[in-house]
mmCIF file of C-alpha atoms and ligand atoms in Angstrom:
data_model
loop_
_atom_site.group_PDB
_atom_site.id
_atom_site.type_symbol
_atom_site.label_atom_id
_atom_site.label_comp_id
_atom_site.label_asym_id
_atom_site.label_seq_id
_atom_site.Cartn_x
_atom_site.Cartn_y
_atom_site.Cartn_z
ATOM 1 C CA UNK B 1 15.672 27.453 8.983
ATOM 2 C CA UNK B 2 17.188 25.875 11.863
ATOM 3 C CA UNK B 3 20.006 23.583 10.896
ATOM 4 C CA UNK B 4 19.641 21.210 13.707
ATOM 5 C CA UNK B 5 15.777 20.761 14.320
ATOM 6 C CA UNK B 6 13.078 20.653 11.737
ATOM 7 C CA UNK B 7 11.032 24.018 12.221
ATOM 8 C CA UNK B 8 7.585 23.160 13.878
ATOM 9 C CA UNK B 9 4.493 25.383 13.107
ATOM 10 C CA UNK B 10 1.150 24.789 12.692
ATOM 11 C CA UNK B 11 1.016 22.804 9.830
ATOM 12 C CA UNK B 12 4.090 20.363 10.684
ATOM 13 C CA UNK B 13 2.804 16.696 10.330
ATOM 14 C CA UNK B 14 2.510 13.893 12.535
ATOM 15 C CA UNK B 15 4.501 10.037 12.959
ATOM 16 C CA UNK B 16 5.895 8.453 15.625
ATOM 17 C CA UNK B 17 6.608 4.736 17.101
ATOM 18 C CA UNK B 18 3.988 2.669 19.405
ATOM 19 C CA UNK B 19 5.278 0.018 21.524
ATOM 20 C CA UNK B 20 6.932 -0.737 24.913
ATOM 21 C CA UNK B 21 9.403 -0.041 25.146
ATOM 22 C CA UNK B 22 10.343 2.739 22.549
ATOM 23 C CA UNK B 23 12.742 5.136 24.070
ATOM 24 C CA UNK B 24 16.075 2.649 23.143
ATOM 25 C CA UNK B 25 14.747 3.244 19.146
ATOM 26 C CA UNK B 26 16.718 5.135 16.760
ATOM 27 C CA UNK B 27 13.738 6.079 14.319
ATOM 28 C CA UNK B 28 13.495 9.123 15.789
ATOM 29 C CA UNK B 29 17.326 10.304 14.927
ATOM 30 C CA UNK B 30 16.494 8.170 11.804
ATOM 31 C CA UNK B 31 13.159 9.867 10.752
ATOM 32 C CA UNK B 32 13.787 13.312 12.208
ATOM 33 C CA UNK B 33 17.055 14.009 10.024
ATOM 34 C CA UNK B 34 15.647 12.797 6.936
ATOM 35 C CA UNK B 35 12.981 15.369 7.380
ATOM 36 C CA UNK B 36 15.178 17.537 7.975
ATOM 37 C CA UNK B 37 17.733 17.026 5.388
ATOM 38 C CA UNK B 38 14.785 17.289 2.719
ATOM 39 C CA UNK B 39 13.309 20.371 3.989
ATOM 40 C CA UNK B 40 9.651 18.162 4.898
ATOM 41 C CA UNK B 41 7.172 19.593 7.212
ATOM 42 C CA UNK B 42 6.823 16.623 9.835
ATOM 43 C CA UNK B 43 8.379 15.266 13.070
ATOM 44 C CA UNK B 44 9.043 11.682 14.737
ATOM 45 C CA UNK B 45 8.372 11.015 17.959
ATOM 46 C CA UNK B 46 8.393 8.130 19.969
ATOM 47 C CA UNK B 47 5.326 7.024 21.878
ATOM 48 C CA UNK B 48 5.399 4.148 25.056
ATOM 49 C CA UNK B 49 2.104 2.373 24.180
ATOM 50 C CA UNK B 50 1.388 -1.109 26.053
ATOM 51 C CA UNK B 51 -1.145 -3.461 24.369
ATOM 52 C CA UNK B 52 -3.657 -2.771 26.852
ATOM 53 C CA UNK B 53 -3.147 0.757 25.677
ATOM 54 C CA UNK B 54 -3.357 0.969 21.725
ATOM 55 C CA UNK B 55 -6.792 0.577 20.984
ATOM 56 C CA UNK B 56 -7.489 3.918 23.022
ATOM 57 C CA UNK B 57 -3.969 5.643 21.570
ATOM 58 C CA UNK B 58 -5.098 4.338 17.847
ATOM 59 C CA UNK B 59 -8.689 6.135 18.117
ATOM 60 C CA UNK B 60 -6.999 9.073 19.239
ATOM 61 C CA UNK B 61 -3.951 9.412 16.792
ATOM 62 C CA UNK B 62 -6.763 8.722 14.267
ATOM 63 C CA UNK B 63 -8.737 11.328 15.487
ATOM 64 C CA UNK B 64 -5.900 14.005 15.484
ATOM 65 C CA UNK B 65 -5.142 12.980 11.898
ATOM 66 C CA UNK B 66 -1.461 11.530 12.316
ATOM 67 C CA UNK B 67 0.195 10.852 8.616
ATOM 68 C CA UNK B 68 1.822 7.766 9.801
ATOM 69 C CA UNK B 69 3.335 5.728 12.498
ATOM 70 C CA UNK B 70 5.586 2.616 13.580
ATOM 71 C CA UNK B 71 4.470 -0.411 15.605
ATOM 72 C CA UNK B 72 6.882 -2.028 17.292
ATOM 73 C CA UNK B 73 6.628 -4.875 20.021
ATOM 74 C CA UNK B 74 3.932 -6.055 22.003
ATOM 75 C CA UNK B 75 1.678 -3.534 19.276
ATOM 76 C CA UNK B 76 2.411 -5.117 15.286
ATOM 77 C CA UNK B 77 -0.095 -7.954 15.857
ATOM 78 C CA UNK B 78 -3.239 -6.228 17.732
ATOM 79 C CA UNK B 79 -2.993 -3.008 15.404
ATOM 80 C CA UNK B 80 -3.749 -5.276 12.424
ATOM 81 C CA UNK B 81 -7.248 -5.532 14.383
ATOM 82 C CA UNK B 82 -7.304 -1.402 14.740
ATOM 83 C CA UNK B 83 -6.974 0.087 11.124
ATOM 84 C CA UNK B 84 -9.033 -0.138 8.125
ATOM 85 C CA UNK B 85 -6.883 -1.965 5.370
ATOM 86 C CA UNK B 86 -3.690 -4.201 5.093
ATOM 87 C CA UNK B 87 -0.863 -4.690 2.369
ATOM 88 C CA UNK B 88 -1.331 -8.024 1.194
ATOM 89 C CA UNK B 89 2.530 -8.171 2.610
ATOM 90 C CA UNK B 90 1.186 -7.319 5.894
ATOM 91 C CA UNK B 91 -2.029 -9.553 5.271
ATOM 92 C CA UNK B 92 -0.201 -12.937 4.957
ATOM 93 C CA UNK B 93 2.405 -11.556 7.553
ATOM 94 C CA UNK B 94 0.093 -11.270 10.359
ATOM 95 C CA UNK B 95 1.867 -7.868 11.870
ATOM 96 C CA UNK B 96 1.979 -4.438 10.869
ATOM 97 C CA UNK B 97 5.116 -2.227 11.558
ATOM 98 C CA UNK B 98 4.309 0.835 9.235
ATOM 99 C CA UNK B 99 0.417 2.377 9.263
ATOM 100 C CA UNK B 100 -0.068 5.159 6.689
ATOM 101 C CA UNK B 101 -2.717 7.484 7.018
ATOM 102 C CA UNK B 102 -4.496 7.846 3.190
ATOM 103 C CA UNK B 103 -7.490 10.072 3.486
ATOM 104 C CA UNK B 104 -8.945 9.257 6.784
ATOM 105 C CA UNK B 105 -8.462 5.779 6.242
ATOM 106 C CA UNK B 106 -5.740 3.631 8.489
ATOM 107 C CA UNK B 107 -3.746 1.251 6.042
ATOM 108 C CA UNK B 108 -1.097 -1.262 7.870
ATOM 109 C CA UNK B 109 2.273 -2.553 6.315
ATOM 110 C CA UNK B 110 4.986 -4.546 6.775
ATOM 111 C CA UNK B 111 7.932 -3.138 5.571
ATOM 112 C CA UNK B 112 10.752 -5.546 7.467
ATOM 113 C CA UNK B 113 10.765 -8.159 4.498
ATOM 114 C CA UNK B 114 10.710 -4.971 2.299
ATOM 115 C CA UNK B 115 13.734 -3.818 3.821
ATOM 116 C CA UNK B 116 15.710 -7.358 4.058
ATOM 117 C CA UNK B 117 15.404 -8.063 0.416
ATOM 118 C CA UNK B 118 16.918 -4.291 -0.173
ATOM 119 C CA UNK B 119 19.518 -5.092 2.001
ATOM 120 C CA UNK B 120 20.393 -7.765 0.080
ATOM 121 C CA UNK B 121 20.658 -5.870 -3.022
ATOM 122 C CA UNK B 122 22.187 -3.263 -1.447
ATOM 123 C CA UNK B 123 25.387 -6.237 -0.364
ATOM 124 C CA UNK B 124 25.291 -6.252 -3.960
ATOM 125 C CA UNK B 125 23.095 -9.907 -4.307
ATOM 126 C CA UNK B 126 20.325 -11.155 -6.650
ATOM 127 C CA UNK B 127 18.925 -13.498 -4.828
ATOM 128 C CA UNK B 128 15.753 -13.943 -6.980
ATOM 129 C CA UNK B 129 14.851 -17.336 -8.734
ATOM 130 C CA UNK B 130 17.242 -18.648 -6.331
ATOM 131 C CA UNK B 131 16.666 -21.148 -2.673
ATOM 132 C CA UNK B 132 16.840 -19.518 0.565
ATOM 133 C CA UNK B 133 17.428 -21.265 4.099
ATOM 134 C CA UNK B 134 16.185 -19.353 6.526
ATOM 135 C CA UNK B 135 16.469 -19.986 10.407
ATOM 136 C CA UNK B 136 13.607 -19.051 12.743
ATOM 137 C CA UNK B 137 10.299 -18.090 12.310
ATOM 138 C CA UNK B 138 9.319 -15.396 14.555
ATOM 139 C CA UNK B 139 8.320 -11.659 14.057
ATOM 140 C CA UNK B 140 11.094 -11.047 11.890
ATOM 141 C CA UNK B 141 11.118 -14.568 10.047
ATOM 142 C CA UNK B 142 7.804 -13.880 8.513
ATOM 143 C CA UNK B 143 8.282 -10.997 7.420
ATOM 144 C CA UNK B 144 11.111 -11.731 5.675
ATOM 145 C CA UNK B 145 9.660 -15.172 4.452
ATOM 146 C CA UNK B 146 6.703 -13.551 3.103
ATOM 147 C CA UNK B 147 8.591 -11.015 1.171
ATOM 148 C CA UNK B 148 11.426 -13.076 -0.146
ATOM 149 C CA UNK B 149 8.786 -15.601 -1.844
ATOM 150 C CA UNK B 150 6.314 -12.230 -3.162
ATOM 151 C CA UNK B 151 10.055 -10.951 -4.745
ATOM 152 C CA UNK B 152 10.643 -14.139 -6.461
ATOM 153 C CA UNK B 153 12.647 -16.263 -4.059
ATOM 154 C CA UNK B 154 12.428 -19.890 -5.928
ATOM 155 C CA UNK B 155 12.189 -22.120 -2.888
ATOM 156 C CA UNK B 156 12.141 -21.260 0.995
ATOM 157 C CA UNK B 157 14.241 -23.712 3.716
ATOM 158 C CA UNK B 158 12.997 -22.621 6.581
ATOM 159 C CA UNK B 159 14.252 -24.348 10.242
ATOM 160 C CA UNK B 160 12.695 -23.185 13.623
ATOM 161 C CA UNK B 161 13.524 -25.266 16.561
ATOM 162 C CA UNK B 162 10.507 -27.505 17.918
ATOM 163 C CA UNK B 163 9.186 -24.957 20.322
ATOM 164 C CA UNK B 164 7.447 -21.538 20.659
ATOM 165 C CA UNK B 165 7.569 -21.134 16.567
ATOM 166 C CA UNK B 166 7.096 -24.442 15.334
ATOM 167 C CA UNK B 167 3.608 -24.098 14.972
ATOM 168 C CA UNK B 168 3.736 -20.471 13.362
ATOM 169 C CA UNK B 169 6.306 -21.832 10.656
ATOM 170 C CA UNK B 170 4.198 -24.819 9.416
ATOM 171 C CA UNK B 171 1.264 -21.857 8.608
ATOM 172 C CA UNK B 172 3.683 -19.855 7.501
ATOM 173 C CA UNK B 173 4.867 -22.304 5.078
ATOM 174 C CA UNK B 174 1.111 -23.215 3.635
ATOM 175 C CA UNK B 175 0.245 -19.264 3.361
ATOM 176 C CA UNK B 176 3.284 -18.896 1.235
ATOM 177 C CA UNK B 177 2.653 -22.319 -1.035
ATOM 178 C CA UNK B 178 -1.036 -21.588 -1.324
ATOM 179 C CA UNK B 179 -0.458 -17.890 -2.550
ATOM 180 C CA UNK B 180 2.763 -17.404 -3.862
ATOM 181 C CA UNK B 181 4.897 -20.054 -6.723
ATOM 182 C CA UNK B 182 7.739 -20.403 -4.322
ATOM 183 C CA UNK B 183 8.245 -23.703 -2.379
ATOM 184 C CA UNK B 184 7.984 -23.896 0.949
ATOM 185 C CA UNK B 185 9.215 -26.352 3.409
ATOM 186 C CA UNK B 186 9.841 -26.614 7.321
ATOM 187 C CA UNK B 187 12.439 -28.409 9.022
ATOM 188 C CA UNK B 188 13.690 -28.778 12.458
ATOM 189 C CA UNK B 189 16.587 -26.818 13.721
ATOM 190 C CA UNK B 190 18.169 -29.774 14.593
ATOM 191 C CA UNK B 191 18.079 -32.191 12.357
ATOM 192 C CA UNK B 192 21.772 -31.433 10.471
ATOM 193 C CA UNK B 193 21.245 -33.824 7.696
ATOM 194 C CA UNK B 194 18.492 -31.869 6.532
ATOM 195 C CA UNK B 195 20.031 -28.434 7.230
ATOM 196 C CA UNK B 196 22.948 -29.491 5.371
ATOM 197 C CA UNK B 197 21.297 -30.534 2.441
ATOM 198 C CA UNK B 198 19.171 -27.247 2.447
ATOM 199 C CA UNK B 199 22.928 -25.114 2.524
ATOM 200 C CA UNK B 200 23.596 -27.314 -0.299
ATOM 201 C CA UNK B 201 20.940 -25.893 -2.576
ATOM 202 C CA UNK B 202 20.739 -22.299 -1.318
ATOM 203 C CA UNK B 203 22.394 -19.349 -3.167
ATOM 204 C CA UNK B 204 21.575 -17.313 0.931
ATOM 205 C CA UNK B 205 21.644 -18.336 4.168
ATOM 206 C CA UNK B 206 19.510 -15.953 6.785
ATOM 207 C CA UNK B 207 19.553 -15.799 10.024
ATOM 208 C CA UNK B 208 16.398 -14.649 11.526
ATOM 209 C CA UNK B 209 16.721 -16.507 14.759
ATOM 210 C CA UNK B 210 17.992 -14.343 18.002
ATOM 211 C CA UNK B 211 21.146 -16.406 18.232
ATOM 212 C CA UNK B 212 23.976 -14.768 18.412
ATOM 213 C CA UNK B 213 22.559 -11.543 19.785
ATOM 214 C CA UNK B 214 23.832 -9.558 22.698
ATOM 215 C CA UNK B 215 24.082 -10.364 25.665
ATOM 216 C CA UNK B 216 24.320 -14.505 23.882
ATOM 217 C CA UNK B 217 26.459 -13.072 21.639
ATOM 218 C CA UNK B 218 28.428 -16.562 22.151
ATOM 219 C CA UNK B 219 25.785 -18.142 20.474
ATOM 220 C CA UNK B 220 25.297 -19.845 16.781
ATOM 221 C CA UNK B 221 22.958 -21.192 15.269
ATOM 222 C CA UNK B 222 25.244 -23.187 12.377
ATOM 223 C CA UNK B 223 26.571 -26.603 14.505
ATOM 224 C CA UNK B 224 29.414 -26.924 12.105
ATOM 225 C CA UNK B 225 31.365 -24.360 10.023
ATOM 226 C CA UNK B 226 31.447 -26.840 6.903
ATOM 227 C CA UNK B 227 28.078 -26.398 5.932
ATOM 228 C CA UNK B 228 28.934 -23.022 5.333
ATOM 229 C CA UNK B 229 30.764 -23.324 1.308
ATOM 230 C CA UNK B 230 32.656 -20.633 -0.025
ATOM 231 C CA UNK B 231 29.890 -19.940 -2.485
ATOM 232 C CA UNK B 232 26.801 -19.268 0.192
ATOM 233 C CA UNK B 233 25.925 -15.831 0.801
ATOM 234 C CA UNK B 234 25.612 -15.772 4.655
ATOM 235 C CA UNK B 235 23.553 -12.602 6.419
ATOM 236 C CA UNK B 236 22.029 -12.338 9.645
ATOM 237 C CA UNK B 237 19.843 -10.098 11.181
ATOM 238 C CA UNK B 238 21.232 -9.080 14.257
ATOM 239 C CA UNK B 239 23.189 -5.892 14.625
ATOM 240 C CA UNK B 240 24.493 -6.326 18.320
ATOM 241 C CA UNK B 241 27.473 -7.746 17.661
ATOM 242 C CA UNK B 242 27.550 -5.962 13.897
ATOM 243 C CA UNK B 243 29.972 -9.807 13.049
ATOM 244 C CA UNK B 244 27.830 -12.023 14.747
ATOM 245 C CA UNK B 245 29.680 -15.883 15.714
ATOM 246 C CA UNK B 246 27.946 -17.058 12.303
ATOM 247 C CA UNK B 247 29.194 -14.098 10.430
ATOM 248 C CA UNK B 248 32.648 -14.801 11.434
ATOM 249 C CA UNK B 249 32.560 -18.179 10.868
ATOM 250 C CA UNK B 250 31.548 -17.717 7.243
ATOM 251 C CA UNK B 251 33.889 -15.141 6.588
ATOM 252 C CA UNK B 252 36.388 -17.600 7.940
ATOM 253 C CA UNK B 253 35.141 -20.014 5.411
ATOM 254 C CA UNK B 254 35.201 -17.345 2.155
ATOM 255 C CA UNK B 255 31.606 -16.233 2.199
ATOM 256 C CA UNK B 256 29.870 -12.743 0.916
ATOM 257 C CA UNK B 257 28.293 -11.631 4.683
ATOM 258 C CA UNK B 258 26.243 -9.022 5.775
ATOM 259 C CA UNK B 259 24.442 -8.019 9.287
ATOM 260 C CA UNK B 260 21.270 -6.461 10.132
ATOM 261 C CA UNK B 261 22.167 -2.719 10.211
ATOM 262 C CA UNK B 262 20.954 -2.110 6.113
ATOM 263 C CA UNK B 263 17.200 -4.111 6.709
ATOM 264 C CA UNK B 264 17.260 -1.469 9.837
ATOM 265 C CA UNK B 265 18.065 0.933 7.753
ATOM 266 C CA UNK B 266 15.930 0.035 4.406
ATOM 267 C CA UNK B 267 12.222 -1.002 6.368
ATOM 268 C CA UNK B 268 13.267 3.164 7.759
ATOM 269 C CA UNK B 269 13.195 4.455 4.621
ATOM 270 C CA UNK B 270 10.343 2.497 3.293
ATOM 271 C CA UNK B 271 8.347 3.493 5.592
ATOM 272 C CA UNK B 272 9.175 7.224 5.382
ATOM 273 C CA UNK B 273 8.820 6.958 1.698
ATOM 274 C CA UNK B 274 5.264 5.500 2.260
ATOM 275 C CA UNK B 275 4.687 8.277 4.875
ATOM 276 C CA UNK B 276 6.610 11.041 2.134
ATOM 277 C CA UNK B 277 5.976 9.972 -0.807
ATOM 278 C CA UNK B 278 9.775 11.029 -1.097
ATOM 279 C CA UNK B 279 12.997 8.410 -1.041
ATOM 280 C CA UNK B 280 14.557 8.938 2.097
ATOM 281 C CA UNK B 281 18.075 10.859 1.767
ATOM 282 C CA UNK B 282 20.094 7.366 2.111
ATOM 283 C CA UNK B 283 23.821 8.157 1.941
ATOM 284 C CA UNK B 284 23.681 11.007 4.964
ATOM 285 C CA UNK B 285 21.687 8.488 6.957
ATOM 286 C CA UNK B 286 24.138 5.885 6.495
ATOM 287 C CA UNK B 287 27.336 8.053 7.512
ATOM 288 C CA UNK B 288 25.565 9.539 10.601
ATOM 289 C CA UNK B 289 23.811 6.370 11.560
ATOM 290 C CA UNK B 290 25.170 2.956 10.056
ATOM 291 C CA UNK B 291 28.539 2.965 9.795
ATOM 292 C CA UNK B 292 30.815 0.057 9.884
HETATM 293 P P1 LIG O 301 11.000 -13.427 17.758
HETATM 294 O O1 LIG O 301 9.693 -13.199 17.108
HETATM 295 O O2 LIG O 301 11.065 -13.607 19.239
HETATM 296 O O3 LIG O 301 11.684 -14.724 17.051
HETATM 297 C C1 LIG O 301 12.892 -15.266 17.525
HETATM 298 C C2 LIG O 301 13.263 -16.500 16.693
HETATM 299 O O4 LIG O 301 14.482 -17.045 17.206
HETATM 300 C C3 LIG O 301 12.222 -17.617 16.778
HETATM 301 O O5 LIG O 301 12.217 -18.357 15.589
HETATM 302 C C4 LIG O 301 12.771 -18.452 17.936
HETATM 303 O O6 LIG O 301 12.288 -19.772 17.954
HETATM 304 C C5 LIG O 301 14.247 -18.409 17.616
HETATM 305 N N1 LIG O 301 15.081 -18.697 18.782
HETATM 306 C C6 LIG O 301 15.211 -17.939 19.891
HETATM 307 N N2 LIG O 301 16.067 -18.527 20.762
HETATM 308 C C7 LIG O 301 16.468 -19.700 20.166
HETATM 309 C C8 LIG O 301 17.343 -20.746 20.566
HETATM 310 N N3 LIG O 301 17.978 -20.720 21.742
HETATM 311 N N4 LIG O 301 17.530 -21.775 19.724
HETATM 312 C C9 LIG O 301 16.895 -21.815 18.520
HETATM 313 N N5 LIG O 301 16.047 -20.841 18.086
HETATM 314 C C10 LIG O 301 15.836 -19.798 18.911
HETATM 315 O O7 LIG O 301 12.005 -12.238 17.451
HETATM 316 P P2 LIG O 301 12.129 -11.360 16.100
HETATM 317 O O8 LIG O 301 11.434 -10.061 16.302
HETATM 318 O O9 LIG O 301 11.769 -12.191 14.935
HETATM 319 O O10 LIG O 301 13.695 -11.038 16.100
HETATM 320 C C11 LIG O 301 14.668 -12.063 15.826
HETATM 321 C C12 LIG O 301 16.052 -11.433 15.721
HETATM 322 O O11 LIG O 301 16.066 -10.530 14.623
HETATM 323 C C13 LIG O 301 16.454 -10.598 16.935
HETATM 324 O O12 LIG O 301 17.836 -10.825 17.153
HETATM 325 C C14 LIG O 301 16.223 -9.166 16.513
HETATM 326 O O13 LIG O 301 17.087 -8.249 17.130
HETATM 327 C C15 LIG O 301 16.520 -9.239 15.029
HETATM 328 N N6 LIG O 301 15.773 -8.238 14.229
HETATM 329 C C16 LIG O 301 16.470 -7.448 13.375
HETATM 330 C C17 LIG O 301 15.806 -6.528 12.582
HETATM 331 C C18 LIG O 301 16.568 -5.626 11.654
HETATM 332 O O14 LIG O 301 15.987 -4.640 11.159
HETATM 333 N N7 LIG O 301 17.816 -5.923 11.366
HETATM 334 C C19 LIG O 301 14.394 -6.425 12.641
HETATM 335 C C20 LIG O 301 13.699 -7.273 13.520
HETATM 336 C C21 LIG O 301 14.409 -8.200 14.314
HETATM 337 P P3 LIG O 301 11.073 -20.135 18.967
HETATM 338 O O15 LIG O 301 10.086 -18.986 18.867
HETATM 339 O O16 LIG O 301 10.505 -21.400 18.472
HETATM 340 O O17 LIG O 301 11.675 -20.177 20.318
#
């Protein structure tokens, strides 16, 4: 056995990442050494798939029998369209990011909320039963929104700006009250009254919107650093900066933070563990891959 490459032969299985553009994506170091490390029989790769693209790359990976694959932008909303079946994650979600290939038959999940709420756990949190403000309501948003109130997340604060999103987090809110018992609400970015009160109330504060991320790294989307109590849990999802403005401001102020780098980390090994059927080897991964 190679100790550097997984050994491919005839039999070696098939999974990989659509979307454009995919060659900046660590999956593949991600995916490929946890193979590895556990002695399985399949390989990563990455695949540059445009929308225009995936219905044609879809009836071909399909075709050659592929175990499993990523989505990744402009391909998790359109593939929900291409496959057979959804998680009922992925359903209320709207996006896929993790397609597993049972019998024949195409089945689409979500596994970014998945990964989030291990993250949390992981920063050593129970967060369940508890309120959650959470900023944004994009791709990432959702996902997390959605999984948060399916784990038991009491009541959701959620705060887009009035723009692109706005729209996308009042349905997000009624798919959640209409199918889950958490509680729901939307509120505007910037109206601080109401933010405040929300940070009030919340055991976590998430940050699911893209401020604060390189190259804006300048950027934050807290106005003032008293909202943030000693007592909040305050995580965001970027990873570029790993201490984001708001992470150092609540740090400042005496709160438990964490970044994105462990909900990178976690919707990875959910997915290979749907793809596996084995727990991906967590601890090497970390060392090689997350530190710090
Ligand atoms: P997205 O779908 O484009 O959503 C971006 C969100 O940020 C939207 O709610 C957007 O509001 C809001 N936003 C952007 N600029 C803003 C501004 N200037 N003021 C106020 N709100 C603003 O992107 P996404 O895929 O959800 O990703 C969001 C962030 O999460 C990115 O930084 C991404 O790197 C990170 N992420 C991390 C992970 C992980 O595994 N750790 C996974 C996915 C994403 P409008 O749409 O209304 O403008």
């Amino acid at each position: 056995m190679n100790d550097t490459f997984p050994v491919i032969d005839g039999h070696t299985k098939l999974t990989g990442l659509l979307g454009s553009p995919v060659s900046h994506s660590i999956s593949p170091l991600i995916h490929n050494e946890a193979f590895r490390l556990l002695d399985l029989n399949y390989v990563y790769l990455c695949f540059d798939v445009p929308e225009a693209n995936l219905a044609d790359t879809v009836k071909g990976l399909r075709c050659m029998n592929i175990a499993g694959f990523n989505c990744t932008m402009p391909d998790k909303t359109k593939i929900c369209e291409l496959i057979d079946d959804l998680s009922d994650a992925a359903r209320m979600i709207g996006a896929v990011n993790t397609v597993v290939n049972e019998n024949g038959r195409l089945v689409g999940h979500n596994t970014d909320g998945i990964g989030y709420m291990q993250a949390v756990k992981e920063a050593g949190h129970d967060i369940i039963g508890k309120e959650m403000t959470l900023l944004g309501a994009g791709g990432a948003a959702t996902a997390i929104a959605v999984q948060a109130a399916l784990d038991g997340v009491s009541t959701l604060h959620i705060f887009n700006r009035k723009g692109r999103s706005w729209e996308r987090a009042l349905k997000l809110a009624d798919t959640i009250n209409a199918n889950t018992s958490c509680k729901a609400t939307v509120s505007d970015l910037a109206d601080e009254a109401s933010l405040r009160q929300a940070l009030e109330a919340s055991t976590i504060l998430t940050n699911a919107t893209s401020l604060g991320m390189a190259p804006h790294a300048d950027t934050c989307p807290i106005p003032d650093a008293s909202m943030l109590r000693p007592e909040l849990i305050v995580s965001d999802i970027i990873y570029n900066p790993k201490q984001t403005r708001l992470l150092q401001m609540a740090s400042a102020n005496g709160c438990a933070t964490f970044n994105g780098l462990y909900m990178l980390l976690f919707q990875g090994a959910e997915a290979f563990r749907l793809w596996t059927g084995k727990e991906m080897p967590i601890e090497p991964i970390r060392e090689h891959y997350f530190k710090g």
